[in-house]
Coordinates of C-alpha atoms and ligand atoms in Angstrom, one line a residue:
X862 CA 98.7 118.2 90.0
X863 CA 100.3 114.5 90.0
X864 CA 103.0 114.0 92.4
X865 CA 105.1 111.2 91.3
X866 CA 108.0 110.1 93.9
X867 CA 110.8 108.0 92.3
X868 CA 112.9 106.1 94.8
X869 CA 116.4 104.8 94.7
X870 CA 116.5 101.9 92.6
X871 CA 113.7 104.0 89.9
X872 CA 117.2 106.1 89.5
X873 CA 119.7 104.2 90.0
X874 CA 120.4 102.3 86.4
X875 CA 119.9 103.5 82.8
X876 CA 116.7 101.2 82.1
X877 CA 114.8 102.5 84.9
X878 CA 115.7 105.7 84.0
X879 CA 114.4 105.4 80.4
X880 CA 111.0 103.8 81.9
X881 CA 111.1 107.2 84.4
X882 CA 111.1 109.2 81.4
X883 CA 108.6 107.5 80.1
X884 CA 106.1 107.2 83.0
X885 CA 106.3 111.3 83.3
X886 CA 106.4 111.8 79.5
X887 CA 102.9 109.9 80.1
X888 CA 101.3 112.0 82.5
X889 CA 102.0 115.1 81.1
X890 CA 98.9 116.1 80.9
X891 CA 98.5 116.1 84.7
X892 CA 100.3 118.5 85.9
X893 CA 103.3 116.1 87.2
X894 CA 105.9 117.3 90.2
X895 CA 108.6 114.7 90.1
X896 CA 110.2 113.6 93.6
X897 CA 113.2 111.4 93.4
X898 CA 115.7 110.0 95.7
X899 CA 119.2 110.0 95.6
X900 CA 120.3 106.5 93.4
X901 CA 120.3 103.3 94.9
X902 CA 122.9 102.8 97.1
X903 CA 124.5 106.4 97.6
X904 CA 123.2 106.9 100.6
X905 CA 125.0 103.9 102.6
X906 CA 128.0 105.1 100.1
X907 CA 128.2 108.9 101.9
X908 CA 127.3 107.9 105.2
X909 CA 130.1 105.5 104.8
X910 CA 132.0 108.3 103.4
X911 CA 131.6 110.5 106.1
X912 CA 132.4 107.6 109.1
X913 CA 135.6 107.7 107.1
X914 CA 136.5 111.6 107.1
X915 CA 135.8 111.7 110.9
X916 CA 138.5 108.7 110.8
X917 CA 141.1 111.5 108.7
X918 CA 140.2 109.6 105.4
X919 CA 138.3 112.6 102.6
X920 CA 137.2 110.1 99.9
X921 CA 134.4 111.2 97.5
X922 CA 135.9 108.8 94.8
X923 CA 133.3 106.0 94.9
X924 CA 130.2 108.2 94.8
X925 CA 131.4 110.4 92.1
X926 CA 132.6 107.0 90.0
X927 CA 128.9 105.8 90.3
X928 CA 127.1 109.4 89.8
X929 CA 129.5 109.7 86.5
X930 CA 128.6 106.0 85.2
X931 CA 125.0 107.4 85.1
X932 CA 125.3 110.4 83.9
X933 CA 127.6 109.0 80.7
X934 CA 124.3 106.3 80.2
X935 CA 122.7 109.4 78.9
X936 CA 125.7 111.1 77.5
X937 CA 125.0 113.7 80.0
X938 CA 127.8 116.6 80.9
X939 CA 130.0 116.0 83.9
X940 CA 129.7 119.7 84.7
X941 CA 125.9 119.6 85.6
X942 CA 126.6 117.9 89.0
X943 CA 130.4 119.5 89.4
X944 CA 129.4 121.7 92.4
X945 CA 127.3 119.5 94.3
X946 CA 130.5 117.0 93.6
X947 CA 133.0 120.1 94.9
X948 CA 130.1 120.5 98.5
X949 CA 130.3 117.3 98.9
X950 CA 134.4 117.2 98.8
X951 CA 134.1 120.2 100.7
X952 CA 131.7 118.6 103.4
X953 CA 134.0 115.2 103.9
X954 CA 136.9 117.7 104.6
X955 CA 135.1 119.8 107.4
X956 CA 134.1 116.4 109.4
X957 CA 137.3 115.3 108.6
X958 CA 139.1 118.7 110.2
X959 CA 136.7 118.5 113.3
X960 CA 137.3 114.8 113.7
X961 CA 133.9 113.8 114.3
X962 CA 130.8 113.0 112.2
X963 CA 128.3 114.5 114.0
X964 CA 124.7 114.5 112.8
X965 CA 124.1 117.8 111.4
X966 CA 127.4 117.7 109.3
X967 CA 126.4 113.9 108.3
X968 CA 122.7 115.7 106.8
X969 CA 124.8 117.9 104.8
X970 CA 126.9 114.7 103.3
X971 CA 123.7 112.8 102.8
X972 CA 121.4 115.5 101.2
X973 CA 123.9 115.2 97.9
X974 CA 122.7 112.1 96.8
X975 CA 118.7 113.7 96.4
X976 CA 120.7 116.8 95.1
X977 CA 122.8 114.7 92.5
X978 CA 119.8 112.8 91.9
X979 CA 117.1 115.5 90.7
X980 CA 120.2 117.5 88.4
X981 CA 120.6 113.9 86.6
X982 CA 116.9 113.1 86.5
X983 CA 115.8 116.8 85.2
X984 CA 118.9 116.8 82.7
X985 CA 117.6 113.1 80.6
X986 CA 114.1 114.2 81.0
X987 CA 114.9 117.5 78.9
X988 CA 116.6 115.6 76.4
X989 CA 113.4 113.5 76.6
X990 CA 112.2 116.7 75.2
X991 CA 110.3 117.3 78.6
X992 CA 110.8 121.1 80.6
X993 CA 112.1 119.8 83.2
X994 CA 113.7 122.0 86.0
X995 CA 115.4 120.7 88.9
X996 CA 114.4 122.2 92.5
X997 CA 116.3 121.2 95.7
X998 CA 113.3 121.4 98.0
X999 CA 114.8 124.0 100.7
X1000 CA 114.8 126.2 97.7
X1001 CA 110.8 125.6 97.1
X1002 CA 110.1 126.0 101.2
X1003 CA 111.1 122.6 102.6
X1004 CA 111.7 124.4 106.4
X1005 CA 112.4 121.8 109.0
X1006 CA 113.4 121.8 112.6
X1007 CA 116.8 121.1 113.3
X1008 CA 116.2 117.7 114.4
X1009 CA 119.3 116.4 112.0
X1010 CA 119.2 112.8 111.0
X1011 CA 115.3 112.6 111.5
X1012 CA 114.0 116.1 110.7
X1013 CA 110.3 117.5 111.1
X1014 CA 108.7 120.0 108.3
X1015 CA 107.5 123.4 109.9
X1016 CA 103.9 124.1 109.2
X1017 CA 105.0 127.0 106.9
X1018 CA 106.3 124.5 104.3
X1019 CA 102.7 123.9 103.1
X1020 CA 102.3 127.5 101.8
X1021 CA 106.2 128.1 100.3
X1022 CA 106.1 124.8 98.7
X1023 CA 102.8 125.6 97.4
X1024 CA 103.5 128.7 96.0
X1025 CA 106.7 128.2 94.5
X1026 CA 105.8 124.9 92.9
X1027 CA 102.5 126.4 91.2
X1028 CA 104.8 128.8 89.9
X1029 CA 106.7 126.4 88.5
X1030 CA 103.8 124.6 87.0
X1031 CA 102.1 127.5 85.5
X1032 CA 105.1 128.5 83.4
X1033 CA 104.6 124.9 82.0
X1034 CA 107.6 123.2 84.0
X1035 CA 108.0 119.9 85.3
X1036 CA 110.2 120.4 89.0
X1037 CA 111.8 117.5 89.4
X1038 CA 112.2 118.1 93.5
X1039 CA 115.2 116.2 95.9
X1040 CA 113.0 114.2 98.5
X1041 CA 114.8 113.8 102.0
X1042 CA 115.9 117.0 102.3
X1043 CA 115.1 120.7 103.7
X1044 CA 116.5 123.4 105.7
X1045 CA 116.2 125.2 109.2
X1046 CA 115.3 128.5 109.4
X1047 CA 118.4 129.6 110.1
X1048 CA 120.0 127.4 107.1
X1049 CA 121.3 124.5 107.8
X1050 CA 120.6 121.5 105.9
X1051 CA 118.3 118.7 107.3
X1052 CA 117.3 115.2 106.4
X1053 CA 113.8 114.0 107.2
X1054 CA 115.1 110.2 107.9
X1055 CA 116.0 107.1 106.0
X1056 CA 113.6 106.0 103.4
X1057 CA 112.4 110.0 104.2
X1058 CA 112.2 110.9 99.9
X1059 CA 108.5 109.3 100.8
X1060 CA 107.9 111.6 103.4
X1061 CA 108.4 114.2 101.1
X1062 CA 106.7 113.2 98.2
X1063 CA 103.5 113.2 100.8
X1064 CA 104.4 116.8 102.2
X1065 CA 104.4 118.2 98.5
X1066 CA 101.6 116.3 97.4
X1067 CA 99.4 118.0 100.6
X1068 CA 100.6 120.6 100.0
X1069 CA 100.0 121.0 96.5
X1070 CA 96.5 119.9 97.0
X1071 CA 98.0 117.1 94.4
X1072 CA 94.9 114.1 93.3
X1073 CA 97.1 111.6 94.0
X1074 CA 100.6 110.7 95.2
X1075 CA 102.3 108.1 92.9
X1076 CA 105.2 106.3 94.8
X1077 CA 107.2 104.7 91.7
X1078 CA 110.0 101.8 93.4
X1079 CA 111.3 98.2 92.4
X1080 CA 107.7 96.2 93.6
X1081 CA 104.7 96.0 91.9
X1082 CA 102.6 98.0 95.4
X1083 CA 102.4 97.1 98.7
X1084 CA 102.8 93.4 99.3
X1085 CA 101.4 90.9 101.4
X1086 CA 104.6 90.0 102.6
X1087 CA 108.4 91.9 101.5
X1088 CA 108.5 89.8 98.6
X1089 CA 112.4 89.3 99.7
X1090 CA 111.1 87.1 102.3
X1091 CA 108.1 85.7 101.3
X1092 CA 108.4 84.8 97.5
X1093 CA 104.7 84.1 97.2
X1094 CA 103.7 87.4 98.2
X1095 CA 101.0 89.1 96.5
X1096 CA 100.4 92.6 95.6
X1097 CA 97.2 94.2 98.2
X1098 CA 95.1 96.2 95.4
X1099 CA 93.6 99.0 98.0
X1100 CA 94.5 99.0 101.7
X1101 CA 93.6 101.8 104.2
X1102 CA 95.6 104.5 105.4
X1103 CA 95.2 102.8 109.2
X1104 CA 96.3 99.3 107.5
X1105 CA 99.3 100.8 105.3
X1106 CA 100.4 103.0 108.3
X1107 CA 100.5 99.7 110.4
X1108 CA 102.0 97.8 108.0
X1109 CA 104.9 100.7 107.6
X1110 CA 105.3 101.1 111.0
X1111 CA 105.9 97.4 111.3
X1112 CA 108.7 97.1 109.0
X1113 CA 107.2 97.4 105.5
X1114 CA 110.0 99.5 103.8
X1115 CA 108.2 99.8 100.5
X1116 CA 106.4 103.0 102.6
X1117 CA 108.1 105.4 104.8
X1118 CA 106.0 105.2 108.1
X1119 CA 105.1 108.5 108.0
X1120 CA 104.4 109.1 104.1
X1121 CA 100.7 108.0 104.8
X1122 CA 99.9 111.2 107.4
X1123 CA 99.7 114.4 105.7
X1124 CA 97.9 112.4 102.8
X1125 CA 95.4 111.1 105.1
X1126 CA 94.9 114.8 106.6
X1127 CA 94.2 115.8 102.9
X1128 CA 91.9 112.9 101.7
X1129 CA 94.9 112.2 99.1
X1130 CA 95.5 108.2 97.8
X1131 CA 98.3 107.2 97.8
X1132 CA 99.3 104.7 94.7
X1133 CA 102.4 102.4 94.9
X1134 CA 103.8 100.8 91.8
X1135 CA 106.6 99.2 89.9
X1136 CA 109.0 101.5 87.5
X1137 CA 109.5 98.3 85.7
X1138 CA 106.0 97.3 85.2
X1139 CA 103.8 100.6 84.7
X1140 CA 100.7 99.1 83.6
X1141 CA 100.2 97.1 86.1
X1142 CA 97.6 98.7 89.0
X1143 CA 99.9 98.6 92.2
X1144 CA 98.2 99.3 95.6
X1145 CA 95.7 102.3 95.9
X1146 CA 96.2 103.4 99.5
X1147 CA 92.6 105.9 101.0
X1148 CA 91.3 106.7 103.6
X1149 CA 88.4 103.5 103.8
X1150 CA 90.5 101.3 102.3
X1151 CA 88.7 98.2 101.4
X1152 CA 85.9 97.8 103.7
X1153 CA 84.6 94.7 102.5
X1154 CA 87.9 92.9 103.0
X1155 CA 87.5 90.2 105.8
X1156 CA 90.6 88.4 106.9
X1157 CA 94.6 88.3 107.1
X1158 CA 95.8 91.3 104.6
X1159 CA 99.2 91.3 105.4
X1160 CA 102.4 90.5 107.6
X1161 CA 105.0 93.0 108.1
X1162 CA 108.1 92.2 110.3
X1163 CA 111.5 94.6 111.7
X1164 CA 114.3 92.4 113.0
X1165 CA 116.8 93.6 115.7
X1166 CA 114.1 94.6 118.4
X1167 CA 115.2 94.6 122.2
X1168 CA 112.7 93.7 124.8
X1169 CA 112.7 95.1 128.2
X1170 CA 111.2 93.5 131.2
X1171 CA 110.9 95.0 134.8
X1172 CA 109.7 92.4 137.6
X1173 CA 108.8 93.6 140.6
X1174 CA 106.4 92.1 143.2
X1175 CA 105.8 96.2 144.3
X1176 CA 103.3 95.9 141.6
X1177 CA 101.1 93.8 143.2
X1178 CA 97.5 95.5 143.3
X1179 CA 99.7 99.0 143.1
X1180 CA 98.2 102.0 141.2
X1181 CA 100.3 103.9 139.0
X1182 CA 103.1 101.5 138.5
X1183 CA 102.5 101.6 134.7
X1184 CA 102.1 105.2 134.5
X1185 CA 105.6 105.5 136.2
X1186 CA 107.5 103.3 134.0
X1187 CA 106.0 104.6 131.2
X1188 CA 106.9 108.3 132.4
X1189 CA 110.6 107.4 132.4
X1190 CA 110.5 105.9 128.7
X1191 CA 108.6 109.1 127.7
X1192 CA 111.6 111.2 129.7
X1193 CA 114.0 109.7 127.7
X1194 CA 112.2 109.8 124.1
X1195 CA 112.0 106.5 124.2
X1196 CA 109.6 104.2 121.9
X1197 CA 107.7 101.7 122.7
X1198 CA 105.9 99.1 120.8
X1199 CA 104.4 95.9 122.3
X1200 CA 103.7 95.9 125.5
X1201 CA 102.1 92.9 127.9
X1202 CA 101.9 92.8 131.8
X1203 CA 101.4 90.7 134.0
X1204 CA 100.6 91.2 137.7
X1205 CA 104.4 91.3 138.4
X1206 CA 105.9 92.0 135.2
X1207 CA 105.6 94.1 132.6
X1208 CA 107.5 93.9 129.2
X1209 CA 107.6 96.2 126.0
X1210 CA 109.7 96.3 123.1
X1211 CA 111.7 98.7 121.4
X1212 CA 113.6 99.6 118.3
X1213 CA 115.9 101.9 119.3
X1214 CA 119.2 102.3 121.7
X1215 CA 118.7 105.9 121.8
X1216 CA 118.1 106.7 125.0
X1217 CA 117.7 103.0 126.5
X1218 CA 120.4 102.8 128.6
X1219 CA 119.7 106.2 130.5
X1220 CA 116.3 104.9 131.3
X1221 CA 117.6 101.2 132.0
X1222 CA 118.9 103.2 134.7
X1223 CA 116.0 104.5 136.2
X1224 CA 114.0 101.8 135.8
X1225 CA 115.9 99.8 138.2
X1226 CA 114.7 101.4 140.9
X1227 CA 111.2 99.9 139.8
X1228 CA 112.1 96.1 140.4
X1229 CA 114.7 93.8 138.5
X1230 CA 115.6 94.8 134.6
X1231 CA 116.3 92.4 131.9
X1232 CA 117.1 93.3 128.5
X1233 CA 117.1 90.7 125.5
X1234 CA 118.3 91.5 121.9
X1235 CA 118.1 90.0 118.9
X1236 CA 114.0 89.1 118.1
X1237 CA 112.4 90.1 115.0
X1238 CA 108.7 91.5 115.3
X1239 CA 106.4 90.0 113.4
X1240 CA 102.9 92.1 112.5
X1241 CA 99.7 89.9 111.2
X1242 CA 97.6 92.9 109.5
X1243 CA 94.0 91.6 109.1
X1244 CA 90.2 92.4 108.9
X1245 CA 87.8 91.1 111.7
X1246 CA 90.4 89.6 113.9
X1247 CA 87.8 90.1 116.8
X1248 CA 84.8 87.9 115.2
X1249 CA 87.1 85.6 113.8
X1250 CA 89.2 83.4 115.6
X1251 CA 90.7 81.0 113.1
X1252 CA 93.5 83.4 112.3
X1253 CA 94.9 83.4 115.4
X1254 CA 94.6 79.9 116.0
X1255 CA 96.1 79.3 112.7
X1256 CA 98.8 81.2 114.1
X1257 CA 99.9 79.0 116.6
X1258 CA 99.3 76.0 114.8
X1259 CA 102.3 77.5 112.2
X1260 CA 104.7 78.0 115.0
X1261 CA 104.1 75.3 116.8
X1262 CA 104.3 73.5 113.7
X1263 CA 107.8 75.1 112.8
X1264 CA 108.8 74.6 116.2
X1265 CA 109.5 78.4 116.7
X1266 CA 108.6 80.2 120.0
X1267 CA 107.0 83.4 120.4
X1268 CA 106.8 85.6 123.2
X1269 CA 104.6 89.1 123.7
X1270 CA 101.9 88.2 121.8
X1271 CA 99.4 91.2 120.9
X1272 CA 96.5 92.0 119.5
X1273 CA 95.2 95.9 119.3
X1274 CA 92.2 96.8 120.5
X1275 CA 91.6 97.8 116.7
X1276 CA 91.8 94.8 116.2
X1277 CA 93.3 94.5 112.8
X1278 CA 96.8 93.6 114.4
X1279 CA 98.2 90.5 115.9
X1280 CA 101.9 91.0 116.6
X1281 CA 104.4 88.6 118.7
X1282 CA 108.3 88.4 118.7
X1283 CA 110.4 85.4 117.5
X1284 CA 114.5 85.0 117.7
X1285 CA 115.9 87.0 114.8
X1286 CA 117.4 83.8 113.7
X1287 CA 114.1 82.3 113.1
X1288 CA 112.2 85.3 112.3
X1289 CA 112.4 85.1 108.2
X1290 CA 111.2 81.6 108.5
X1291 CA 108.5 82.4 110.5
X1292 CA 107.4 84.6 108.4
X1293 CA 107.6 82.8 105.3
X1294 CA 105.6 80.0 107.0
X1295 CA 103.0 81.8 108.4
X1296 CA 102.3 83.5 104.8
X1297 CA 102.3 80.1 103.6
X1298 CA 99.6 78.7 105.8
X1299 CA 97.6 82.5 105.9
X1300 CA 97.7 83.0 101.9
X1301 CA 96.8 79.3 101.1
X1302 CA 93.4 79.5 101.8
X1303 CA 93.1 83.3 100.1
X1304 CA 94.3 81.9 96.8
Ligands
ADP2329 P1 112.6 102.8 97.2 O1 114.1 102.9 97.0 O2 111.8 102.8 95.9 O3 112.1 103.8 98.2 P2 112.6 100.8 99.2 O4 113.8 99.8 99.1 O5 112.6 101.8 100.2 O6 112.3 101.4 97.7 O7 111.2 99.9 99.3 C1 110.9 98.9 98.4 C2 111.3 97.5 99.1 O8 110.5 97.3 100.2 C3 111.0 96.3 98.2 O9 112.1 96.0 97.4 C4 110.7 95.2 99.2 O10 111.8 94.4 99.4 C5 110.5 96.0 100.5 N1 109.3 95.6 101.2 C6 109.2 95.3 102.5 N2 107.9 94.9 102.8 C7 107.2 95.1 101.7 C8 105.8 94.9 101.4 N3 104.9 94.5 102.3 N4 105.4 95.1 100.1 C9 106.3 95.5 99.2 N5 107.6 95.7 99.4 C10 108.1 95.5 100.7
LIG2330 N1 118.0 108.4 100.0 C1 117.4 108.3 101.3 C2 117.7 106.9 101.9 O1 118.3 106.1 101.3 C3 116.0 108.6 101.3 C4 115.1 107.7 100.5 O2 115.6 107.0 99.6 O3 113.9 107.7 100.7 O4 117.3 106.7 103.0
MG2331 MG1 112.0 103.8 100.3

């Protein structure tokens, strides 16, 4: 089985649609399970929506005017997405009766957009001539925790999904599956995160025992830059799981951080590439990767990241003072990225606020807290950093050059990341610069 995972913008406007169709009429012959996303920009349109019902205002008006402009594209019947329209009316009204948006009923809002989605997207591939069924993917087994708003699939969603999907394939159907989404065990919806549709495309693919997971979206593979930023990025033809899961975690939206784990587990590539440019190649993400690559691969950056420093001269030749700081982050679920020391400082950033001010708290009690908004991490993904030096100093030379500072510079002891923090307002430049001056040379 193929699992093919089309993301927002793949369904959000009639051409890309007609190249969907296209793409899966194409790989027919492998067994394809289609994951999609809800259309570009419905998400932010029903989380919007729901802010506003906890406010007294029940609008669905937008969403349904942009789910009915795609769905007269392909001359398709109101009626197919009528009761998902009617849940999603139905939804807004409870937040709005309760006066509060809280995050399980905000998973229920969201999930419509992926439930929309896969009735549109299975509806033009049967006139397509394709048996296509749509599937949302509690239905298949999707089980979650009920972690709302950043949900975890339960172990036994390997073996419902599996079952129910080859089901579906051996009666000669093509699912087309909502990504995003599941269900507790007790039956309340869930949503696996933002960006999350990839995270499911990944669970079903595993779970499938698929031979590869395609990941269709609106760039032609992982870049060596977001081409947004850096409009001489290039596309990386193979990268490795340990690469592609730094580069995601980093800030690389075109993968959902956590797409590339139960792949790995599973020995499954991953391939990344443009709905508007099928033939070309994309990025081929395995386990090895390229091993002879040598060199900067990549940058990734993830603007808005707070940096927390604790001083305190009770550090001085102490044992253990790491261990407690770290023990009250850990307390409070908080993450932590970067972190550098010094004998009477130590500072770490994070992404988060979740939780930050609780442990703020407690970490006061350690020595003197700062807290400074605003920087923008940037990630240097690259081969050999350890034997080669000239990266680094290249580096420098680029922000000194642009006359940018950096603070909490880092290099794993992997090796194949050099990370450091610049102002947000300088943090696109710096990265443009530095792909500049680290591409030139590639080229
Ligand atoms: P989809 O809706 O298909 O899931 P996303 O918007 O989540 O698509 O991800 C694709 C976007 O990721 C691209 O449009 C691009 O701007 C951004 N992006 C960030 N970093 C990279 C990178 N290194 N390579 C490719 N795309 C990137
Ligand atoms: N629709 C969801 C989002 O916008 C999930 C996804 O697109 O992957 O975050
Ligand atoms: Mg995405």
């Amino acid at each position: 089985m193929r699992v093919m995972k089309f993301g927002g913008t793949s369904v959000g406007d009639p051409p890309r649609i007609a190249n969907l169709c296209d793409i899966v009429l194409g790989a027919l012959p492998l067994a394809p399970v289609v994951v999609v996303s809800a259309a570009s920009r419905v998400t932010d349109m029903l989380l919007t929506a729901g802010r506003a019902a906890a406010q007294g205002t029940v609008d669905a008006g937008p969403i349904e005017a942009r789910v009915k402009t795609l769905l007269d594209a392909f001359s398709l019947d109101h009626g197919l997405v009528e009761a998902e329209l009617r849940g999603l009316r139905e939804a807004l009204g409870v937040i709005a009766s309760r006066g509060e948006a809280d995050a399980e009923r905000m998973d229920l809002v969201e999930s419509f957009g992926e439930r929309i989605s896969a009735r549109a997207i299975a509806a033009t591939l049967r006139l397509r001539g394709v048996d296509a069924v749509h599937a949302d993917a509690f239905d298949l087994g999707m089980v979650t925790d009920a972690n709302f708003g950043g949900a975890e699939p339960l172990l036994e969603s390997a073996d419902l999904l599996r079952a129910a999907i080859e089901a579906l394939v051996a009666a000669g159907k093509v699912p087309v599956v909502t990504g995003f989404i599941g269900r507790t065990l007790d039956g309340r919806v869930t949503t696996l995160g933002r960006g999350g549709s990839d995270y499911s495309a990944a669970i079903v693919g595993a779970a499938v025992h698929a031979d590869e997971i395609e990941i269709w979206t609106d760039v032609p593979g992982v870049m060596s830059a977001d081409p947004r930023v850096a409009p001489d990025a290039r596309t990386i033809p193979v990268l490795s799981f340990h690469e592609a899961a730094e580069l995601a975690y980093f800030g690389a939206k075109v993968l959902h951080p956590k797409t590339i784990h139960p792949a790995v587990k599973r020995g499954i590539p991953v391939r990344v590439k443009n709905t508007f440019t099928p033939e070309h190649p994309g990025t081929v993400i395995t386990a090895d990767g390229d091993r002879s690559a040598r060199g900067v691969r990549a940058l990734a950056h993830k603007r808005g990241i707070r940096t927390v420093n604790v001083v305190s001269t009770r550090m001085l030749l102490a044992h253990g003072f790491l261990a407690k700081i770290f023990e009250v982050f850990a307390r409070h679920r908080v993450v932590v990225d970067l972190v550098s020391t010094s004998e009477v400082s130590v500072s770490c950033t994070v992404d988060k606020d979740d939780g930050l001010d609780a442990a703020i708290r407690e970490l006061r009690s350690f020595g003197e807290v700062t807290v400074a908004h605003g920087q923008t991490l940037v990630c240097i993904i690259a081969a050999g950093l350890l034997e080669d030096p000239r990266p680094c100093a290249q580096v420098f030379g680029v922000l000194a050059d642009e006359g940018i500072p950096a603070q909490l510079l880092t290099m794993g002891a992997s090796a194949i990341n050099l990370s450091l923090l610049v102002p947000d307002a300088k943090g696109e430049q710096a990265v443009r610069a530095l792909h500049r001056a680290l591409f030139a040379a590639v080229s």
